[in-house]
Amino acid sequence: MEYQILNKISSPEDVKKLNIAELQTLCSEIRNCIIETVSKNGGHLASNLGSVELTVALHRTFNSPKDSIIFDVGHQCYTHKLLTGRFNEFSTLRTEGGISGFMKPSESEHDPFITGHSSNSISAAYGIYKAKKLSGDGGTAVAVIGDGAMTGGMAYEALNNASTAKTNFIVILNDNKMSISRNVGGLSRSLTKMRNKPKYHNFKFAINRFLLKIPFGKYLNSFIFGFKESLKRVVYKNNMFSSLGFNYLGPVDGHNIEELEALLNIAQSYNRPCLVHVVTTKGKGYPYAEHSPKIYHGVSPFEVDKGALKSKNTDFSTIAGKTLCELACKDPKICAVTAAMTSGTGLSDFAKNYKNRFFDVGIAEQHAVTFCAGLKKGGMKPFFAVYSSFLQRAYDQIIHDCAIENLGVTLLVDRAGIVGEDGETHQGLFDISFLTSIPNVQIYSPSSYNELSHYIKESANTKNVTAIRYPRGCEGKTTSEIDYTKEFSQVKGEGKKVIVTYGRLFSEALLAKEKDNSLDIIKLNKIYPFSDELINTIMGYSNIHFYEEGIKNGGIAEHLSSVLAQKGYGGKYTIHAIDNKFIPAASVCSSIKSRISNIYFSSSTNSRSFSF
């Protein structure tokens, strides 16, 4: 596709030189570029299409990189990348060796902070803002946060802290779904329009200065301010941002660049924290995404003209959701909880069929875990479906609110292991390391759909905190020799050496055994804690190779090696895991190959590759 303006943008300074007609053309070209790229590479579509004009206005108003602009989560940063010198690389979005789908400081000086998880932008921006003021380097920092991310408690912790600032700190609320403040009637609309004009604010400042210079002016000014605030409360109802100490500006049309620039300039004129409420349309400019923003939030490659997403095959997430529905049909105590990931964790049918027992708590993993603990204390049977990388945020709650009292809460840990194109911030590599450090937690890692369904059903009546972790995608090769009702299973060969593994990698172990029948395989079903039977069985081998799709430090392999050492094991024990590194974006297969493969099982006569 030919681009008349976008291909000439090498920095935000180029954007500032454009007139309004050229800006409109630029926005259209940006949308076409995003749609074209995401249709090939997959990625976050609807949220990025909705924030095009907002991002353009931000870069025309502020001076990146001197001014730091932080996009929460990063689901809104594609336009930012295109305006900051990455147009020529944009076709590599979310590919191995290409640019990230999120903000990444190592990629550009215009990305001041790495993003990928929600609700941290205000905290990070306020920290950067204060650092700039303390160091005297000049510049400012702006947080751009969506209404979805505002459901995360960390955002309010940051707002509460930032409200104490005596200087200008700006938060942009990109509201593309819900109304933050309910505006009522024509008077409300008129006042909003008036308050968003520079002349209104200039007049207000002039009156304040005048009153403070005359006798009794201080008291008169206080009376006028109190009257104005009372009127605003009547018209606008309660505005929590104003209550927190922020100067609230908006709402403003997030697709009108001129109005956006005017209001952003007004926000900069205040000597106090400001929140600018911007209303945008998710999926703007692409009818399919506008009509179904949830479906087009994060997408796989699709046909642009038809808007036809690839049909979703059965995967571990859908099996988890289906199994929970089966349980809920028979047991009225079954409850499902998610943190703003209903579709992603396979719970759409549960939400539809068991509305009173389904709870989407928003982007609030900490609350979700403690909420589940409360449900359990109240006699229910809660299941919390959550991505592995997001469960990290609830570590304290698992310890304090679940494990200490040994409450039977089940954690359905989706996207465990390598997830691929979303990169470092989303890889599910740490759940085992932190879960195994907590007493009263048992962990299962199925490699097939039948196993997953079995463990979910069994955990409904557990007395321990139970984590059932499973990968993104579909099941692989399996065998009838596996008895998943036991804590571990063996696949026998000649018994000269053994692969010990679990989860998705079991399928790859079977492929390796087809090439080398000297291998035995021990598949861990319940991967932690270990039973005496498992330890005794493994002790019978003199050559052990442990394969793990997770971080090596604190992983199952290291825990097992410690137990074997205590038992006096004298054979050869080799760990093949991810060597304490963050894994960048790539396809799942490519990531596994580059990080875990190139390992060989050696004997005196041959060498066999254990490939992924």
Short mmCIF file of C-alpha atoms in Angstrom, two decimals, residues 240-596:
data_model
loop_
_atom_site.label_atom_id
_atom_site.label_comp_id
_atom_site.label_asym_id
_atom_site.label_seq_id
_atom_site.Cartn_x
_atom_site.Cartn_y
_atom_site.Cartn_z
CA MET A 240 -14.15 10.57 41.92
CA PHE A 241 -11.15 12.15 40.19
CA SER A 242 -12.04 15.58 41.51
CA SER A 243 -12.58 14.00 44.93
CA LEU A 244 -9.07 12.57 44.75
CA GLY A 245 -7.62 16.00 44.07
CA PHE A 246 -7.27 15.93 40.29
CA ASN A 247 -8.52 18.70 38.08
CA TYR A 248 -10.95 16.87 35.82
CA LEU A 249 -11.15 17.99 32.18
CA GLY A 250 -13.52 16.49 29.67
CA PRO A 251 -15.04 14.45 28.33
CA VAL A 252 -13.61 15.31 24.92
CA ASP A 253 -14.04 13.64 21.53
CA GLY A 254 -11.00 11.40 21.17
CA HIS A 255 -11.19 11.50 17.38
CA ASN A 256 -11.08 15.28 17.03
CA ILE A 257 -7.41 16.31 16.96
CA GLU A 258 -8.07 20.03 17.28
CA GLU A 259 -10.26 19.60 20.37
CA LEU A 260 -7.77 17.16 21.88
CA GLU A 261 -4.84 19.53 21.40
CA ALA A 262 -6.80 22.43 22.88
CA LEU A 263 -7.69 20.46 26.01
CA LEU A 264 -4.19 19.03 26.43
CA ASN A 265 -2.80 22.56 26.30
CA ILE A 266 -5.31 23.61 28.95
CA ALA A 267 -4.21 20.68 31.13
CA GLN A 268 -0.62 21.88 30.88
CA SER A 269 -1.62 25.34 32.09
CA TYR A 270 -2.64 24.12 35.54
CA ASN A 271 -0.29 23.95 38.50
CA ARG A 272 -1.96 20.83 39.89
CA PRO A 273 -2.59 17.24 38.79
CA CYS A 274 -5.02 16.95 35.86
CA LEU A 275 -7.00 14.08 34.44
CA VAL A 276 -8.15 14.47 30.84
CA HIS A 277 -11.14 12.28 30.02
CA VAL A 278 -11.00 11.25 26.34
CA VAL A 279 -13.86 9.31 24.75
CA THR A 280 -12.86 7.05 21.85
CA THR A 281 -14.39 4.27 19.77
CA LYS A 282 -12.64 0.90 19.86
CA GLY A 283 -11.97 -0.38 16.37
CA LYS A 284 -12.47 3.07 14.81
CA GLY A 285 -12.21 2.97 11.03
CA TYR A 286 -12.61 -0.79 10.57
CA PRO A 287 -16.31 -1.78 10.64
CA TYR A 288 -15.74 -5.34 11.80
CA ALA A 289 -13.69 -4.17 14.79
CA GLU A 290 -16.11 -1.34 15.60
CA HIS A 291 -19.03 -3.77 15.64
CA SER A 292 -17.22 -6.45 17.66
CA PRO A 293 -14.45 -4.73 19.65
CA LYS A 294 -14.06 -7.61 22.10
CA ILE A 295 -13.50 -10.14 19.34
CA TYR A 296 -11.02 -7.84 17.61
CA HIS A 297 -9.14 -6.85 20.75
CA GLY A 298 -6.39 -9.43 20.29
CA VAL A 299 -6.50 -11.34 17.02
CA SER A 300 -4.71 -13.95 15.00
CA PRO A 301 -4.05 -13.29 11.28
CA PHE A 302 -7.25 -12.64 9.33
CA GLU A 303 -8.60 -11.56 5.93
CA VAL A 304 -8.98 -7.78 5.85
CA ASP A 305 -11.73 -7.63 3.20
CA LYS A 306 -13.86 -10.34 4.76
CA GLY A 307 -13.03 -9.57 8.35
CA ALA A 308 -13.09 -13.31 8.90
CA LEU A 309 -11.00 -14.39 11.83
CA LYS A 310 -9.61 -17.88 11.67
CA SER A 311 -11.99 -20.28 13.39
CA LYS A 312 -10.85 -21.20 16.88
CA ASN A 313 -10.04 -24.86 17.28
CA THR A 314 -10.48 -26.75 20.50
CA ASP A 315 -7.66 -25.93 22.88
CA PHE A 316 -6.84 -26.29 26.57
CA SER A 317 -8.75 -23.12 27.47
CA THR A 318 -11.98 -24.30 25.84
CA ILE A 319 -11.68 -27.70 27.54
CA ALA A 320 -11.24 -25.99 30.91
CA GLY A 321 -14.39 -23.93 30.33
CA LYS A 322 -16.37 -26.92 29.10
CA THR A 323 -15.37 -28.99 32.13
CA LEU A 324 -16.38 -26.24 34.53
CA CYS A 325 -19.78 -26.06 32.85
CA GLU A 326 -20.19 -29.82 33.33
CA LEU A 327 -19.34 -29.48 37.00
CA ALA A 328 -21.61 -26.46 37.49
CA CYS A 329 -24.54 -28.33 35.95
CA LYS A 330 -24.29 -31.00 38.67
CA ASP A 331 -22.99 -28.96 41.60
CA PRO A 332 -24.57 -25.59 42.53
CA LYS A 333 -21.48 -24.69 44.57
CA ILE A 334 -19.17 -24.45 41.54
CA CYS A 335 -18.12 -20.85 40.85
CA ALA A 336 -15.85 -19.45 38.12
CA VAL A 337 -13.82 -16.26 38.56
CA THR A 338 -11.74 -14.38 36.01
CA ALA A 339 -9.86 -11.09 35.86
CA ALA A 340 -11.19 -9.47 32.68
CA MET A 341 -10.29 -12.55 30.60
CA THR A 342 -13.64 -14.30 30.10
CA SER A 343 -13.09 -15.30 26.49
CA GLY A 344 -9.34 -15.83 26.75
CA THR A 345 -9.70 -18.36 29.56
CA GLY A 346 -12.58 -20.22 27.90
CA LEU A 347 -15.32 -19.09 30.28
CA SER A 348 -17.76 -17.51 27.82
CA ASP A 349 -20.23 -20.40 28.00
CA PHE A 350 -20.00 -20.54 31.79
CA ALA A 351 -20.68 -16.80 31.97
CA LYS A 352 -23.73 -17.25 29.75
CA ASN A 353 -25.20 -20.33 31.41
CA TYR A 354 -24.34 -19.74 35.07
CA LYS A 355 -24.49 -15.97 35.42
CA ASN A 356 -25.04 -15.93 39.17
CA ARG A 357 -21.95 -18.08 39.74
CA PHE A 358 -19.65 -16.32 37.29
CA PHE A 359 -17.57 -13.36 38.43
CA ASP A 360 -15.45 -11.13 36.21
CA VAL A 361 -13.73 -8.94 38.77
CA GLY A 362 -11.92 -6.72 36.26
CA ILE A 363 -8.15 -6.44 36.00
CA ALA A 364 -7.72 -7.26 39.69
CA GLU A 365 -5.88 -10.54 40.19
CA GLN A 366 -5.11 -9.81 43.84
CA HIS A 367 -8.75 -9.23 44.62
CA ALA A 368 -9.74 -12.30 42.58
CA VAL A 369 -7.65 -14.68 44.70
CA THR A 370 -8.88 -13.28 48.01
CA PHE A 371 -12.43 -13.20 46.66
CA CYS A 372 -12.07 -16.90 45.87
CA ALA A 373 -10.83 -17.49 49.42
CA GLY A 374 -13.96 -15.76 50.69
CA LEU A 375 -16.17 -17.86 48.41
CA LYS A 376 -14.51 -21.00 49.76
CA LYS A 377 -14.97 -19.90 53.36
CA GLY A 378 -18.62 -19.35 52.55
CA GLY A 379 -19.06 -22.92 51.36
CA MET A 380 -18.61 -22.51 47.60
CA LYS A 381 -16.10 -24.21 45.27
CA PRO A 382 -14.23 -21.45 43.43
CA PHE A 383 -12.06 -21.80 40.31
CA PHE A 384 -9.92 -18.82 39.30
CA ALA A 385 -8.98 -18.92 35.59
CA VAL A 386 -5.98 -16.69 34.96
CA TYR A 387 -2.99 -16.43 32.65
CA SER A 388 0.25 -17.57 34.22
CA SER A 389 1.97 -14.21 33.73
CA PHE A 390 -0.93 -12.40 35.45
CA LEU A 391 -1.08 -14.79 38.41
CA GLN A 392 2.29 -13.34 39.46
CA ARG A 393 0.44 -10.27 40.66
CA ALA A 394 -1.44 -12.27 43.32
CA TYR A 395 1.50 -14.02 45.00
CA ASP A 396 0.85 -12.44 48.40
CA GLN A 397 -2.84 -13.32 48.32
CA ILE A 398 -2.12 -16.98 47.51
CA ILE A 399 0.13 -17.14 50.57
CA HIS A 400 -1.79 -15.01 53.04
CA ASP A 401 -5.42 -15.57 52.11
CA CYS A 402 -5.42 -19.12 50.76
CA ALA A 403 -2.43 -21.25 51.71
CA ILE A 404 -2.02 -20.35 55.39
CA GLU A 405 -5.58 -21.51 56.08
CA ASN A 406 -5.24 -24.30 53.50
CA LEU A 407 -8.35 -23.29 51.60
CA GLY A 408 -9.34 -25.46 48.65
CA VAL A 409 -9.18 -22.78 45.97
CA THR A 410 -8.34 -24.01 42.46
CA LEU A 411 -6.12 -21.90 40.23
CA LEU A 412 -6.58 -22.68 36.52
CA VAL A 413 -3.23 -21.38 35.27
CA ASP A 414 -3.73 -20.78 31.56
CA ARG A 415 -0.94 -19.87 29.07
CA ALA A 416 1.65 -21.69 31.21
CA GLY A 417 5.04 -21.99 29.55
CA ILE A 418 6.11 -20.17 26.42
CA VAL A 419 3.30 -18.22 24.79
CA GLY A 420 5.09 -16.75 21.78
CA GLU A 421 4.55 -13.45 20.05
CA ASP A 422 3.60 -11.31 23.07
CA GLY A 423 7.15 -11.68 24.33
CA GLU A 424 8.83 -11.16 27.69
CA THR A 425 5.90 -9.67 29.57
CA HIS A 426 3.53 -12.54 28.81
CA GLN A 427 5.63 -15.73 28.92
CA GLY A 428 4.25 -18.07 31.59
CA LEU A 429 7.62 -19.20 32.92
CA PHE A 430 7.56 -18.28 36.61
CA ASP A 431 4.41 -19.83 38.09
CA ILE A 432 6.12 -23.06 39.16
CA SER A 433 9.03 -21.26 40.81
CA PHE A 434 6.80 -19.11 42.99
CA LEU A 435 4.05 -21.67 43.63
CA THR A 436 6.47 -24.35 44.84
CA SER A 437 7.75 -21.91 47.46
CA ILE A 438 4.32 -21.83 49.14
CA PRO A 439 3.26 -24.56 51.63
CA ASN A 440 -0.10 -26.31 51.13
CA VAL A 441 -0.02 -25.85 47.33
CA GLN A 442 -0.21 -28.81 44.97
CA ILE A 443 0.47 -28.45 41.25
CA TYR A 444 -0.71 -30.48 38.26
CA SER A 445 0.42 -30.08 34.66
CA PRO A 446 -1.67 -32.06 32.13
CA SER A 447 -0.45 -32.82 28.64
CA SER A 448 -3.84 -33.83 27.20
CA TYR A 449 -7.42 -32.64 27.27
CA ASN A 450 -8.61 -35.73 29.16
CA GLU A 451 -6.03 -35.12 31.85
CA LEU A 452 -7.02 -31.49 32.22
CA SER A 453 -10.68 -32.37 32.54
CA HIS A 454 -9.89 -35.09 35.10
CA TYR A 455 -7.78 -32.81 37.31
CA ILE A 456 -10.35 -30.03 37.26
CA LYS A 457 -13.07 -32.44 38.37
CA GLU A 458 -10.85 -33.91 41.09
CA SER A 459 -9.89 -30.49 42.42
CA ALA A 460 -13.51 -29.52 43.02
CA ASN A 461 -13.34 -31.36 46.34
CA THR A 462 -9.70 -30.72 47.23
CA LYS A 463 -8.65 -29.50 50.66
CA ASN A 464 -5.49 -27.82 49.36
CA VAL A 465 -4.76 -24.87 47.16
CA THR A 466 -4.53 -26.55 43.76
CA ALA A 467 -2.86 -25.12 40.67
CA ILE A 468 -3.60 -26.78 37.34
CA ARG A 469 -1.30 -25.32 34.70
CA TYR A 470 -1.70 -25.84 30.97
CA PRO A 471 -0.25 -24.25 27.83
CA ARG A 472 -1.69 -22.02 25.17
CA GLY A 473 -2.90 -24.06 22.22
CA CYS A 474 -3.75 -27.67 21.52
CA GLU A 475 -2.75 -31.03 22.92
CA GLY A 476 0.06 -32.98 21.27
CA LYS A 477 1.03 -36.60 20.91
CA THR A 478 0.02 -38.93 23.73
CA THR A 479 -0.16 -42.66 24.49
CA SER A 480 -2.56 -45.09 26.13
CA GLU A 481 0.23 -46.11 28.52
CA ILE A 482 -0.44 -42.99 30.59
CA ASP A 483 -2.56 -43.39 33.71
CA TYR A 484 -3.32 -39.85 34.75
CA THR A 485 -5.20 -40.98 37.85
CA LYS A 486 -1.77 -41.61 39.37
CA GLU A 487 0.79 -38.99 40.38
CA PHE A 488 3.19 -40.11 37.64
CA SER A 489 3.32 -42.54 34.72
CA GLN A 490 6.07 -44.49 32.99
CA VAL A 491 6.60 -45.26 29.33
CA LYS A 492 9.03 -48.15 29.16
CA GLY A 493 11.93 -48.59 26.77
CA GLU A 494 15.19 -50.39 27.33
CA GLY A 495 15.72 -48.50 30.55
CA LYS A 496 19.27 -47.29 29.88
CA LYS A 497 18.31 -43.68 30.57
CA VAL A 498 15.18 -41.76 31.40
CA ILE A 499 13.54 -38.51 30.41
CA VAL A 500 11.60 -36.92 33.25
CA THR A 501 9.18 -34.22 32.11
CA TYR A 502 5.62 -32.94 32.33
CA GLY A 503 2.97 -30.96 30.46
CA ARG A 504 3.41 -30.11 26.80
CA LEU A 505 6.97 -31.46 26.62
CA PHE A 506 5.77 -35.01 27.22
CA SER A 507 4.61 -35.12 23.59
CA GLU A 508 8.11 -34.19 22.47
CA ALA A 509 9.61 -36.85 24.72
CA LEU A 510 7.45 -39.45 22.96
CA LEU A 511 8.82 -38.30 19.60
CA ALA A 512 12.36 -38.63 20.94
CA LYS A 513 11.63 -42.15 22.19
CA GLU A 514 10.47 -43.17 18.72
CA LYS A 515 14.02 -42.47 17.55
CA ASP A 516 15.79 -43.99 20.54
CA ASN A 517 14.13 -46.93 22.30
CA SER A 518 16.84 -46.99 24.95
CA LEU A 519 14.86 -44.18 26.59
CA ASP A 520 12.30 -44.58 29.31
CA ILE A 521 9.96 -41.69 30.05
CA ILE A 522 8.62 -40.67 33.43
CA LYS A 523 5.75 -38.23 33.02
CA LEU A 524 4.86 -36.19 36.08
CA ASN A 525 1.10 -35.74 36.42
CA LYS A 526 1.12 -34.18 39.85
CA ILE A 527 4.33 -32.27 39.50
CA TYR A 528 4.60 -31.00 43.07
CA PRO A 529 5.03 -32.00 45.85
CA PHE A 530 6.85 -35.28 45.12
CA SER A 531 5.72 -38.64 46.44
CA ASP A 532 8.13 -41.20 47.92
CA GLU A 533 7.11 -43.58 45.14
CA LEU A 534 8.27 -41.11 42.48
CA ILE A 535 11.62 -40.52 44.17
CA ASN A 536 12.27 -44.24 44.58
CA THR A 537 11.39 -44.91 40.94
CA ILE A 538 13.71 -42.19 39.63
CA MET A 539 16.52 -43.36 41.93
CA GLY A 540 16.55 -46.59 39.94
CA TYR A 541 18.03 -44.85 36.87
CA SER A 542 21.70 -43.99 36.50
CA ASN A 543 21.19 -41.43 33.73
CA ILE A 544 18.39 -38.87 34.17
CA HIS A 545 17.50 -36.03 31.81
CA PHE A 546 14.91 -33.58 33.11
CA TYR A 547 13.15 -31.35 30.55
CA GLU A 548 11.15 -28.34 31.70
CA GLU A 549 9.40 -25.51 29.85
CA GLY A 550 9.95 -23.01 32.58
CA ILE A 551 12.56 -21.03 34.40
CA LYS A 552 15.36 -23.20 35.76
CA ASN A 553 15.81 -21.35 39.04
CA GLY A 554 13.28 -22.81 41.47
CA GLY A 555 11.77 -25.14 38.88
CA ILE A 556 10.64 -28.72 39.38
CA ALA A 557 13.97 -30.03 38.09
CA GLU A 558 15.94 -28.12 40.72
CA HIS A 559 13.59 -29.22 43.49
CA LEU A 560 13.91 -32.82 42.35
CA SER A 561 17.70 -32.62 42.17
CA SER A 562 17.77 -31.39 45.76
CA VAL A 563 15.68 -34.33 46.95
CA LEU A 564 17.79 -36.81 45.00
CA ALA A 565 20.98 -35.35 46.48
CA GLN A 566 19.57 -35.71 49.98
CA LYS A 567 18.77 -39.35 49.21
CA GLY A 568 22.36 -39.94 48.13
CA TYR A 569 21.74 -40.33 44.39
CA GLY A 570 25.06 -41.03 42.64
CA GLY A 571 24.07 -41.20 38.97
CA LYS A 572 24.10 -38.59 36.22
CA TYR A 573 21.37 -35.94 36.46
CA THR A 574 21.01 -33.25 33.76
CA ILE A 575 18.60 -30.32 33.75
CA HIS A 576 17.37 -28.84 30.46
CA ALA A 577 15.30 -25.73 31.21
CA ILE A 578 15.23 -22.01 30.49
CA ASP A 579 18.39 -20.69 32.05
CA ASN A 580 16.97 -17.74 34.01
CA LYS A 581 16.39 -15.46 31.03
CA PHE A 582 13.46 -13.49 29.73
CA ILE A 583 12.22 -14.88 26.42
CA PRO A 584 11.52 -12.34 23.63
CA ALA A 585 8.75 -12.52 21.04
CA ALA A 586 8.76 -15.42 18.58
CA SER A 587 6.46 -18.26 17.63
CA VAL A 588 6.04 -20.89 20.34
CA CYS A 589 7.91 -23.51 18.33
CA SER A 590 10.72 -21.12 17.49
CA SER A 591 11.04 -19.99 21.10
CA ILE A 592 11.30 -23.54 22.37
CA LYS A 593 13.79 -24.49 19.70
CA SER A 594 16.04 -21.54 20.37
CA ARG A 595 15.97 -21.89 24.15
CA ILE A 596 15.62 -25.58 24.97
#
